[in-house]
Coordinates of C-alpha atoms in Angstrom, one line a residue:
Chain A
X95 CA 10.8 37.6 -41.5
X96 CA 10.1 39.1 -38.0
X97 CA 10.9 37.2 -34.9
X98 CA 9.1 38.5 -31.9
X99 CA 10.7 37.9 -28.8
X100 CA 7.8 36.9 -25.4
X101 CA 9.0 36.4 -21.8
X102 CA 9.6 37.5 -18.4
X103 CA 13.7 38.3 -16.8
X104 CA 15.1 36.3 -19.4
X105 CA 14.8 38.3 -22.1
X106 CA 15.8 41.0 -20.6
X107 CA 19.6 39.5 -22.1
X108 CA 18.8 40.0 -25.3
X109 CA 17.7 43.2 -25.0
X110 CA 20.5 44.1 -24.4
X111 CA 22.3 42.4 -27.3
X112 CA 19.7 44.2 -29.2
X113 CA 20.8 47.2 -27.3
X114 CA 24.2 47.0 -28.6
X115 CA 23.8 45.9 -32.3
X116 CA 20.2 47.1 -33.4
X117 CA 18.6 44.3 -35.1
X118 CA 15.3 45.9 -36.8
X119 CA 14.2 42.0 -38.1
X120 CA 13.1 40.8 -34.2
X121 CA 11.0 42.5 -30.6
X122 CA 12.1 41.9 -27.9
X123 CA 9.1 42.0 -25.9
X124 CA 9.4 42.2 -21.5
X125 CA 6.2 41.4 -20.9
X126 CA 6.9 43.3 -17.3
X127 CA 7.0 46.5 -19.1
X128 CA 4.1 45.8 -22.2
X129 CA 1.5 43.2 -22.6
X130 CA 0.8 41.4 -25.6
X131 CA -2.7 44.1 -25.2
X132 CA -0.4 46.3 -25.5
X133 CA 1.3 45.7 -28.5
X134 CA -1.8 44.6 -30.4
X135 CA -2.8 48.7 -29.5
X136 CA 0.7 50.5 -30.8
X137 CA -1.0 48.7 -34.4
X138 CA 2.6 48.7 -34.9
X139 CA 2.7 44.7 -36.6
X140 CA 4.5 43.3 -34.3
X141 CA 1.5 41.1 -32.8
X142 CA 2.1 39.3 -35.8
X143 CA 5.5 38.6 -36.4
X144 CA 6.4 35.9 -38.6
X145 CA 8.1 33.1 -35.8
X146 CA 7.2 34.9 -32.4
X147 CA 9.6 32.6 -29.4
X148 CA 7.8 32.3 -26.2
X149 CA 10.9 32.8 -22.8
X150 CA 7.4 32.0 -20.2
X151 CA 10.6 32.1 -17.0
X152 CA 12.5 28.8 -16.6
X153 CA 13.9 30.1 -12.9
X154 CA 11.8 26.5 -10.9
X155 CA 15.9 25.1 -11.1
X156 CA 17.1 28.1 -9.5
X157 CA 14.3 27.5 -7.1
X158 CA 14.5 24.2 -5.6
X159 CA 18.8 23.7 -6.3
X160 CA 20.5 26.9 -5.3
X161 CA 20.8 26.8 -2.4
X162 CA 21.6 23.1 -0.6
X163 CA 17.7 21.6 0.8
X164 CA 17.1 21.2 5.0
X165 CA 17.0 17.7 3.8
X166 CA 19.6 17.7 1.2
X167 CA 19.4 15.7 -1.3
X168 CA 20.6 14.0 -4.8
X169 CA 19.2 12.4 -8.2
X170 CA 21.0 9.5 -8.9
X171 CA 23.3 7.0 -7.2
X172 CA 25.1 10.0 -4.4
X173 CA 29.1 9.3 -3.9
X174 CA 29.8 6.6 -1.3
X175 CA 29.9 8.1 2.5
X176 CA 26.9 10.8 0.6
X177 CA 24.6 10.9 3.8
X178 CA 22.1 12.4 1.1
X179 CA 18.5 11.4 0.4
X180 CA 17.7 10.4 -2.5
X181 CA 15.0 11.4 -4.6
X182 CA 14.0 9.6 -7.4
X183 CA 14.0 11.4 -11.3
X184 CA 10.5 10.2 -11.7
X185 CA 9.6 11.3 -9.0
X186 CA 11.6 14.8 -9.6
X187 CA 10.0 14.5 -13.2
X188 CA 6.4 15.5 -11.6
X189 CA 8.2 18.2 -8.8
X190 CA 9.3 19.9 -12.1
X191 CA 6.2 19.3 -14.0
X192 CA 4.6 21.0 -11.0
X193 CA 6.5 23.5 -10.9
X194 CA 6.5 24.7 -14.2
X195 CA 2.9 24.0 -14.3
X196 CA 2.1 27.7 -14.5
X197 CA 4.4 28.1 -17.3
X198 CA 3.3 25.4 -19.5
X199 CA -0.7 27.0 -19.1
X200 CA 1.2 30.4 -20.3
X201 CA 2.4 28.4 -23.4
X202 CA -0.9 27.5 -24.0
X203 CA -2.6 30.2 -24.3
X204 CA 0.7 32.8 -26.3
X205 CA 0.3 29.1 -28.3
X206 CA -3.0 29.9 -29.3
X207 CA -3.1 33.6 -29.3
X208 CA -0.3 33.5 -32.1
X209 CA -2.3 29.8 -33.5
X210 CA -0.6 29.2 -37.4
X211 CA 2.4 30.9 -36.7
X212 CA 5.9 29.0 -36.3
X213 CA 6.9 30.0 -33.1
X214 CA 9.6 28.5 -30.5
X215 CA 10.7 27.5 -27.3
X216 CA 13.5 29.1 -24.9
X217 CA 15.5 27.9 -22.9
X218 CA 16.8 29.3 -20.1
X219 CA 20.4 29.6 -19.4
X220 CA 22.0 27.2 -17.3
X221 CA 22.9 27.4 -14.0
X222 CA 25.1 30.1 -12.5
X223 CA 28.1 29.8 -10.9
X224 CA 27.8 32.8 -7.6
X225 CA 31.9 33.8 -6.6
X226 CA 32.0 33.4 -2.9
X227 CA 31.7 37.7 -3.6
X228 CA 28.8 37.5 -5.3
X229 CA 27.5 34.4 -2.7
X230 CA 28.4 37.5 0.5
X231 CA 26.9 39.8 -1.4
X232 CA 23.5 38.6 -3.2
X233 CA 22.5 35.9 -0.6
X234 CA 24.4 36.0 2.3
X235 CA 23.9 39.1 3.5
X236 CA 20.5 38.9 2.8
X237 CA 19.9 35.4 4.5
X238 CA 22.2 33.9 6.3
X239 CA 21.7 30.2 6.7
X240 CA 21.6 29.4 3.0
X241 CA 23.6 27.3 1.5
X242 CA 25.3 26.4 -1.9
X243 CA 23.8 23.8 -3.0
X244 CA 26.6 21.2 -5.1
X245 CA 27.0 22.2 -8.1
X246 CA 27.0 18.4 -9.8
X247 CA 22.8 18.8 -8.2
X248 CA 22.6 21.5 -10.0
X249 CA 22.9 20.9 -13.6
X250 CA 21.4 17.7 -13.2
X251 CA 18.1 20.1 -12.4
X252 CA 18.7 22.6 -14.7
X253 CA 19.2 19.2 -17.4
X254 CA 15.8 17.9 -16.2
X255 CA 13.6 21.2 -16.5
X256 CA 15.3 21.2 -20.0
X257 CA 13.3 17.9 -20.3
X258 CA 10.6 19.3 -18.8
X259 CA 10.1 22.2 -21.7
X260 CA 11.1 19.8 -23.9
X261 CA 8.2 17.2 -23.5
X262 CA 6.4 21.1 -23.4
X263 CA 7.5 22.3 -26.2
X264 CA 6.2 19.0 -28.4
X265 CA 3.1 19.2 -26.9
X266 CA 3.1 22.3 -28.3
X267 CA 4.2 21.3 -31.1
X268 CA 6.4 24.5 -30.5
X269 CA 10.4 24.4 -32.2
X270 CA 12.7 23.9 -29.1
X271 CA 16.1 26.7 -28.5
X272 CA 18.8 25.1 -26.3
X273 CA 20.8 26.9 -24.5
X274 CA 24.0 27.4 -26.4
X275 CA 26.4 24.2 -26.0
X276 CA 29.3 27.1 -26.4
X277 CA 27.7 28.5 -23.6
X278 CA 28.6 26.7 -20.9
X279 CA 31.6 24.8 -18.8
X280 CA 32.8 21.5 -19.6
X281 CA 30.6 20.6 -16.2
X282 CA 27.2 22.0 -17.6
X283 CA 27.2 25.6 -15.9
X284 CA 27.0 28.9 -17.7
X285 CA 30.5 30.1 -18.5
X286 CA 31.2 33.2 -17.0
X287 CA 31.6 34.9 -19.3
X288 CA 28.1 34.7 -20.0
X289 CA 26.9 35.1 -17.0
X290 CA 25.1 38.1 -15.8
X291 CA 26.0 38.8 -12.3
X292 CA 23.1 37.9 -10.4
X293 CA 22.1 34.4 -8.9
X294 CA 20.4 33.7 -12.8
X295 CA 21.0 35.4 -16.0
X296 CA 22.9 35.9 -18.7
X297 CA 24.0 38.6 -20.3
X298 CA 24.1 40.6 -22.7
X299 CA 26.8 38.3 -24.5
X300 CA 24.2 35.4 -24.2
X301 CA 21.4 37.4 -26.1
X302 CA 24.0 38.0 -28.5
X303 CA 24.5 34.7 -29.4
X304 CA 20.4 33.3 -28.9
X305 CA 20.0 36.3 -31.0
X306 CA 22.7 34.9 -33.9
X307 CA 20.4 31.5 -33.4
X308 CA 17.3 33.2 -33.8
X309 CA 18.7 34.6 -37.0
X310 CA 19.6 31.2 -38.9
X311 CA 16.4 29.8 -37.5
X312 CA 14.8 33.5 -39.6
X313 CA 17.3 31.7 -42.6
X314 CA 15.1 28.3 -41.9
X315 CA 11.9 29.6 -42.3
X316 CA 12.7 31.2 -45.3
X317 CA 15.0 28.2 -47.0
X318 CA 12.2 27.1 -49.3
X319 CA 11.2 23.0 -48.2
Chain B
X131 CA -40.9 -33.1 33.0
X132 CA -37.3 -31.8 32.3
X133 CA -35.2 -29.0 31.6
X134 CA -34.0 -29.4 28.1
X135 CA -30.3 -30.4 28.0
X136 CA -27.6 -30.0 25.0
X137 CA -23.8 -28.9 24.8
X138 CA -26.1 -25.6 23.6
X139 CA -27.5 -24.7 25.9
X140 CA -26.6 -21.4 27.7
X141 CA -24.0 -20.3 24.9
X142 CA -23.8 -16.7 23.8
X143 CA -26.7 -15.6 21.0
X144 CA -23.3 -14.6 18.2
X145 CA -22.5 -18.2 18.3
X146 CA -26.4 -19.3 16.7
X147 CA -27.5 -18.0 13.5
X148 CA -30.2 -17.1 14.1
X149 CA -29.3 -14.6 17.0
X150 CA -26.0 -13.4 15.5
X151 CA -25.7 -9.5 15.4
X152 CA -26.1 -9.8 11.6
X153 CA -29.1 -8.6 11.1
X154 CA -31.8 -8.0 8.4
X155 CA -28.9 -6.3 6.0
X156 CA -25.6 -7.4 7.6
X157 CA -25.3 -3.3 8.1
X158 CA -24.6 -3.5 11.8
X159 CA -22.7 -6.8 11.7
X160 CA -20.0 -6.7 14.6
X161 CA -18.3 -10.9 14.8
X162 CA -15.2 -8.9 17.5
X163 CA -16.8 -10.1 21.2
X164 CA -13.2 -10.0 22.6
X165 CA -10.3 -8.8 21.3
X166 CA -7.8 -10.4 23.3
X167 CA -5.7 -7.0 23.2
X168 CA -6.8 -3.3 22.1
X169 CA -4.4 -0.7 21.1
X170 CA -4.0 2.2 22.2
X171 CA -3.5 6.3 20.5
X172 CA -0.4 6.4 21.7
X173 CA 0.5 3.3 19.7
X174 CA 2.9 2.9 16.5
X175 CA 1.4 1.3 14.0
X176 CA 2.8 -0.3 10.9
X177 CA 0.6 -2.1 8.1
X178 CA 1.1 -4.0 5.1
X179 CA -0.8 -6.8 2.6
X180 CA -2.7 -7.0 -0.3
X181 CA -5.2 -4.2 -2.0
X182 CA -7.6 -4.2 1.3
X183 CA -4.3 -3.0 3.1
X184 CA -4.4 -0.1 1.7
X185 CA -8.2 1.2 3.4
X186 CA -6.9 0.0 6.6
X187 CA -4.2 2.3 6.0
X188 CA -5.5 5.8 4.5
X189 CA -8.1 4.8 7.2
X190 CA -6.1 5.5 10.4
X191 CA -4.2 7.4 8.8
X192 CA -6.7 9.9 7.5
X193 CA -8.4 9.0 11.9
X194 CA -5.0 10.5 13.0
X195 CA -3.7 7.1 14.4
X196 CA -0.7 6.4 15.2
X197 CA 0.5 4.7 11.5
X198 CA 4.2 5.0 11.6
X199 CA 5.6 5.9 8.6
X200 CA 9.6 5.3 7.7
X201 CA 9.5 6.7 4.2
X202 CA 8.1 10.1 3.5
X203 CA 8.4 11.2 1.0
X204 CA 11.2 14.0 0.0
X205 CA 9.8 17.3 1.4
X206 CA 9.7 18.4 -2.0
X207 CA 7.8 16.3 -3.6
X208 CA 3.6 17.8 -2.8
X209 CA 1.1 15.2 -1.7
X210 CA 0.0 14.0 -4.4
X211 CA 3.0 14.1 -5.6
X212 CA 4.0 11.7 -2.6
X213 CA 1.0 9.4 -3.3
X214 CA 0.9 8.9 -7.0
X215 CA 4.7 7.3 -5.5
X216 CA 3.0 5.5 -3.2
X217 CA 5.1 7.4 0.1
X218 CA 3.0 7.6 2.7
X219 CA 0.8 4.5 1.5
X220 CA 2.6 2.0 4.1
X221 CA 4.8 2.3 6.1
X222 CA 8.0 2.6 4.2
X223 CA 7.4 1.8 0.5
X224 CA 7.3 -2.0 -0.3
X225 CA 4.6 -1.5 -2.1
X226 CA 1.7 -3.8 -1.5
X227 CA 2.7 -7.4 0.5
X228 CA 0.4 -10.5 -1.2
X229 CA 0.9 -13.0 0.0
X230 CA 3.6 -14.7 4.3
X231 CA 6.2 -16.1 2.0
X232 CA 6.7 -12.4 0.0
X233 CA 6.5 -10.3 4.1
X234 CA 9.6 -12.5 5.3
X235 CA 11.5 -12.1 2.6
X236 CA 11.5 -8.4 2.5
X237 CA 12.3 -8.9 6.0
X238 CA 15.3 -10.9 5.5
X239 CA 15.7 -8.9 2.4
X240 CA 16.0 -5.3 4.0
X241 CA 18.3 -7.0 7.2
X242 CA 20.4 -9.0 4.8
X243 CA 19.4 -12.1 4.9
X244 CA 18.9 -12.7 1.3
X245 CA 20.0 -11.2 -1.8
X246 CA 17.6 -12.5 -4.7
X247 CA 19.3 -13.3 -7.8
X248 CA 17.0 -11.3 -9.7
X249 CA 17.9 -7.4 -9.5
X250 CA 16.1 -5.8 -12.0
X251 CA 13.3 -6.2 -14.6
X252 CA 13.0 -3.2 -17.4
X253 CA 10.5 -1.8 -17.7
X254 CA 7.5 -3.0 -20.0
X255 CA 7.9 -0.1 -22.7
X256 CA 12.0 -0.6 -21.7
X257 CA 12.6 3.6 -21.0
X258 CA 13.9 2.6 -17.6
X259 CA 14.3 0.2 -14.8
X260 CA 11.7 -1.9 -12.4
X261 CA 12.2 -3.2 -9.1
X262 CA 10.8 -6.8 -9.4
X263 CA 10.2 -7.0 -5.9
X264 CA 8.0 -3.9 -5.7
X265 CA 7.2 -3.2 -9.4
X266 CA 4.4 -0.9 -9.2
X267 CA 5.0 1.5 -6.2
X268 CA 7.3 4.2 -9.0
X269 CA 4.8 5.4 -11.9
X270 CA 8.2 5.9 -14.6
X271 CA 10.6 3.5 -12.8
X272 CA 14.4 4.2 -12.2
X273 CA 16.7 5.4 -14.8
X274 CA 19.4 3.5 -14.2
X275 CA 20.3 -0.2 -11.9
X276 CA 22.4 2.8 -9.1
X277 CA 19.7 4.9 -8.9
X278 CA 17.1 1.4 -8.2
X279 CA 19.8 -0.1 -5.7
X280 CA 20.4 3.4 -4.1
X281 CA 16.6 3.8 -3.3
X282 CA 16.3 0.2 -2.3
X283 CA 18.6 0.8 0.2
X284 CA 16.6 3.6 1.3
X285 CA 14.3 1.6 1.5
X286 CA 15.0 -1.4 3.2
X287 CA 16.3 1.6 6.3
X288 CA 12.6 2.5 6.1
X289 CA 12.0 -1.3 6.4
X290 CA 14.0 -1.9 9.0
X291 CA 13.5 1.7 11.1
X292 CA 9.0 0.3 10.8
X293 CA 10.5 -3.3 12.2
X294 CA 12.3 -1.8 14.5
X295 CA 9.6 1.1 15.5
X296 CA 6.4 -0.1 15.4
X297 CA 3.9 -1.9 18.3
X298 CA 1.1 -3.4 16.6
X299 CA 2.2 -5.3 13.4
X300 CA -1.4 -5.6 10.8
X301 CA -0.9 -7.6 8.4
X302 CA -3.8 -8.0 5.5
X303 CA -3.2 -12.2 3.9
X304 CA -4.3 -11.8 0.2
X305 CA -3.4 -14.4 -2.4
X306 CA -2.0 -17.9 -1.7
X307 CA -1.3 -18.0 -6.1
X308 CA 2.5 -16.5 -6.6
X309 CA 5.5 -16.3 -8.9
X310 CA 8.4 -17.5 -7.1
X311 CA 12.6 -17.3 -9.1
X312 CA 13.2 -21.1 -9.7
X313 CA 16.6 -20.2 -8.8
X314 CA 16.5 -19.6 -5.8
X315 CA 12.4 -19.6 -4.1
X316 CA 12.3 -15.6 -4.5
X317 CA 9.5 -14.6 -4.2
X318 CA 7.6 -11.7 -7.1
X319 CA 4.2 -9.7 -5.9
X320 CA 3.3 -9.9 -10.1
X321 CA 4.3 -12.3 -12.6
X322 CA 7.3 -11.4 -14.3
X323 CA 6.0 -9.1 -17.6
X324 CA 3.0 -8.5 -16.3
X325 CA 4.7 -4.6 -15.1
X326 CA 8.2 -5.5 -16.3
X327 CA 11.0 -8.1 -17.3
X328 CA 10.0 -11.1 -19.1
X329 CA 8.6 -14.7 -18.2
X330 CA 10.7 -16.9 -19.2
X331 CA 9.7 -20.2 -17.6
X332 CA 13.0 -21.9 -17.7
X333 CA 13.1 -19.3 -14.4
X334 CA 9.9 -18.3 -13.5
X335 CA 7.2 -20.6 -11.4
X336 CA 4.3 -20.4 -10.1
X337 CA 3.5 -21.9 -7.0
X338 CA 0.2 -21.7 -5.0
X339 CA 0.8 -21.5 -0.9
X340 CA -0.8 -24.8 1.2
X341 CA -1.7 -23.4 5.1
X342 CA 1.8 -25.3 7.0
X343 CA 3.7 -22.9 4.3
X344 CA 1.2 -20.1 5.6
X345 CA 1.7 -20.2 8.9
X346 CA 4.5 -21.5 8.9
X347 CA 6.4 -18.1 6.4
X348 CA 3.9 -15.5 8.6
X349 CA 4.7 -17.0 11.6
X350 CA 8.3 -16.8 10.7
X351 CA 7.8 -13.1 10.0
X352 CA 6.1 -12.5 13.3
X353 CA 8.9 -14.0 15.7
X354 CA 11.7 -12.1 12.9
X355 CA 10.4 -8.4 13.9
X356 CA 10.1 -10.0 17.5
X357 CA 13.1 -10.7 17.1
X358 CA 14.4 -7.5 17.2
X359 CA 11.1 -5.8 18.8
X360 CA 9.9 -8.0 21.5
X361 CA 6.3 -7.8 22.6
X362 CA 4.9 -6.1 19.4
X363 CA 1.4 -7.0 18.6
X364 CA 0.3 -8.5 15.5
X365 CA -3.9 -8.2 14.2
X366 CA -4.5 -10.7 11.4
X367 CA -7.2 -10.0 8.1
X368 CA -7.9 -12.2 5.5
X369 CA -8.9 -9.5 2.5
X370 CA -12.2 -10.1 1.1
X371 CA -10.6 -8.8 -2.3
X372 CA -10.9 -12.7 -4.8
X373 CA -8.8 -13.2 -7.1
X374 CA -8.0 -11.3 -10.0
X375 CA -6.5 -14.1 -11.7
X376 CA -5.3 -17.5 -11.4
X377 CA -3.5 -19.7 -12.6
X378 CA -4.6 -22.8 -11.7
X379 CA -6.2 -24.3 -14.7
X380 CA -9.9 -24.0 -13.0
X381 CA -12.0 -21.1 -12.6
X382 CA -11.4 -18.4 -10.8
X383 CA -13.7 -18.4 -8.2
X384 CA -13.7 -21.8 -7.4
X385 CA -9.2 -20.2 -6.9
X386 CA -10.3 -17.9 -4.5
X387 CA -12.4 -20.2 -2.5
X388 CA -9.6 -21.7 -1.7
X389 CA -7.1 -19.5 -1.4
X390 CA -9.0 -17.7 1.2
X391 CA -9.6 -20.5 3.1
X392 CA -6.4 -22.1 2.9
X393 CA -5.2 -18.0 4.2
X394 CA -8.1 -18.3 6.9
X395 CA -6.7 -21.2 8.0
X396 CA -3.7 -20.6 8.4
X397 CA -4.3 -16.7 10.3
X398 CA -6.0 -19.4 12.5
X399 CA -3.4 -21.6 12.9
X400 CA -1.1 -18.4 13.9
X401 CA -2.6 -16.4 16.1
X402 CA -4.0 -19.7 18.3
X403 CA -0.4 -20.7 19.3
X404 CA 0.3 -16.4 19.1
X405 CA -1.0 -14.5 22.6
X406 CA 0.8 -11.0 21.2
X407 CA -1.6 -11.9 17.9
X408 CA -5.5 -11.7 16.6
X409 CA -7.7 -12.3 14.2
X410 CA -10.3 -9.1 12.4
X411 CA -11.9 -10.8 10.5
X412 CA -12.7 -8.3 7.6
X413 CA -13.1 -11.0 5.0
X414 CA -16.7 -11.9 7.2
X415 CA -17.8 -8.7 7.8
X416 CA -17.7 -7.9 4.1
X417 CA -18.6 -11.3 2.6
X418 CA -21.3 -11.6 5.2
X419 CA -24.4 -13.6 3.3
X420 CA -26.8 -11.2 4.7
X421 CA -24.5 -8.4 3.1
X422 CA -25.5 -10.1 -0.1
X423 CA -22.6 -8.6 -1.8
X424 CA -23.6 -4.7 -1.3
X425 CA -20.4 -3.6 0.1
X426 CA -19.1 -4.7 -4.0
X427 CA -18.4 -2.4 -6.7
X428 CA -20.0 -3.5 -9.5
X429 CA -16.4 -5.3 -9.8
X430 CA -18.0 -8.1 -8.0
X431 CA -14.6 -7.6 -7.0
X432 CA -13.0 -4.0 -5.1
X433 CA -14.7 -3.2 -2.2
X434 CA -16.8 -0.3 -1.7
X435 CA -16.1 3.1 1.1
X436 CA -19.1 2.3 2.1
X437 CA -17.9 -2.0 2.9
X438 CA -14.3 -0.5 4.3
X439 CA -15.9 1.8 6.7
X440 CA -17.7 -1.1 7.9
X441 CA -15.0 -2.8 8.5
X442 CA -13.0 0.0 9.9
X443 CA -16.1 0.9 12.2
X444 CA -15.5 -2.8 14.0
X445 CA -11.5 -2.0 14.4
X446 CA -12.1 1.2 16.1
X447 CA -14.9 0.0 18.2
X448 CA -13.4 -3.3 19.4
X449 CA -9.6 -2.5 19.2
X450 CA -8.6 1.6 19.0
X451 CA -11.4 2.2 21.7
X452 CA -9.5 5.6 22.7
X453 CA -9.5 8.1 19.7
X454 CA -7.0 9.8 19.1
X455 CA -6.6 13.8 20.4
X456 CA -5.2 16.0 18.4
X457 CA -3.6 17.1 15.5
X458 CA -1.8 12.8 13.7
X459 CA 1.2 11.9 15.6
X460 CA 3.0 10.3 13.0
X461 CA 3.2 12.9 10.7
X462 CA 5.3 13.4 7.8
X463 CA 8.4 16.0 8.5
X464 CA 8.3 19.4 8.6
X465 CA 7.7 21.1 5.0
X466 CA 10.3 23.1 5.5
X467 CA 9.7 25.2 2.4
X468 CA 13.4 26.5 1.6
X469 CA 11.8 26.5 -2.3
X470 CA 9.7 29.4 -1.2
X471 CA 13.0 31.1 0.2
X472 CA 14.7 30.3 -2.7
X473 CA 12.3 32.3 -4.6
X474 CA 11.8 34.7 -3.1
X475 CA 15.2 35.7 -2.4
X476 CA 16.1 35.1 -6.7
X477 CA 12.8 37.6 -7.1
X478 CA 14.6 39.7 -4.6
X479 CA 18.1 39.7 -5.9
X480 CA 16.9 39.9 -9.3
X481 CA 14.9 43.1 -9.1
X482 CA 17.9 44.7 -7.2
X483 CA 19.9 44.4 -9.9
X484 CA 17.9 45.2 -13.1
X485 CA 17.9 48.4 -11.3
X486 CA 21.3 48.5 -10.8
X487 CA 21.8 47.7 -13.8
X488 CA 19.6 50.5 -15.8
X489 CA 21.1 52.7 -13.0
X490 CA 24.6 51.8 -14.4
X491 CA 22.6 53.1 -17.6
X492 CA 23.1 49.6 -19.4

């Protein structure tokens, strides 16, 4: 059983895990470095895997909620006295759907490209908690006007993005691989143990757990119904 | 031979069918003679009413008039998404207001004077809640009661801002028939069960407002607004769009003619008693016999863009003689693109982090 994982920045966590714990049954292709055409031209057979997992980009939740908006907003009822503007979730759903449209187009293309092969969509990791030091180093020194958005908002936006991704997976008949619950804090953020140290990405520890999930799925696919 | 004399001698030509300005096809028909007032480009205009009011609102917005919008979409939403969720259609997201009673109750609700017993309806597929008093305003509805109530509070704030900030109120009377809650008389824009909720004959009743009720509700609405914003002028119109359905036991067109007659009489009564109001003949322009129905779409109900353009050309000629200069003076708040800044910054951060990791030999 050969599993091919295709994606962009979020697959780096898997590459990192594979670097430490090689697994010949799983190959990760970061499209920033290798195109699917180049993969085909390798003649390695990896362009025709037994199982393919897509990570088409899922950073929109961070774009929409890592920083406080100029018109601070809330999804769901705000706390009493909170002056945030309510954005109804039906409206925000459409905002996310529009933001994820390029990912959807990409996913559609890939799904066609690997037609006939079992396919899955991989969730992006939960929102990263940045320490004050990280915030100053990564954000403040680049743009001191940006402020942190509340973590409750970030988690809600992430969950809503997940919901839109699940809709996309259903539309293209893909399995959905959610972010592993053990990598999250009780509040729904990415546990520091699994954070890369930048504002959005998970690390090799996270990648290792995803690889375990992929192996479990491989076994499931190999087991006759 | 003595000169003929009778009361019609020397009356203006527009008062005679034979000489009236409609022409052979009615396409240049202009029934407005000397309106009581005109609007200036600076006047902040609030529009409300039935479906036809949306045409008026859209025209004012597109042509740069000061169409006051007090409940714009959050800048995260694109113009397309905002429109889908009815932001910017009218001043606030109240949706269509079909009857004068509905208008009066909206004002009372926004100021906390009236709180209907009915608070929320289940959407038809039961996956969300919808607001019984603006059931079509948000596709997808609300996730829970807290969200609905908070959005309603935001909406009422916007209604109050519109009431207190407007100079001219353009209201299109649409219907006389409505559905009410028997407990407190709350008027629903759509019958329970159509877009949500469920019809319960024990709780819901059909009403058909007459001339006096409609005129009283409209006059009370204008008085309510002027108590908070003295001097507001009003332009009252009657929608030319026939009823979609009638609950009266008779043909829908017969109900339509009665309804339009009632609305026209009510409008006349209000305007006659109010020097700050005028009647604008949208209904007459669209339905003039010389037009021979050409302003109606194939369904003989919806008004075609040509009809709307004709109405608005007369509206502009008489009521908006000065064209606005420059960009729309009533824009949505500036679209501050924090998302783009965030996107760019995250891209930079991530690339730099990857470079650092590569240098660390990871």
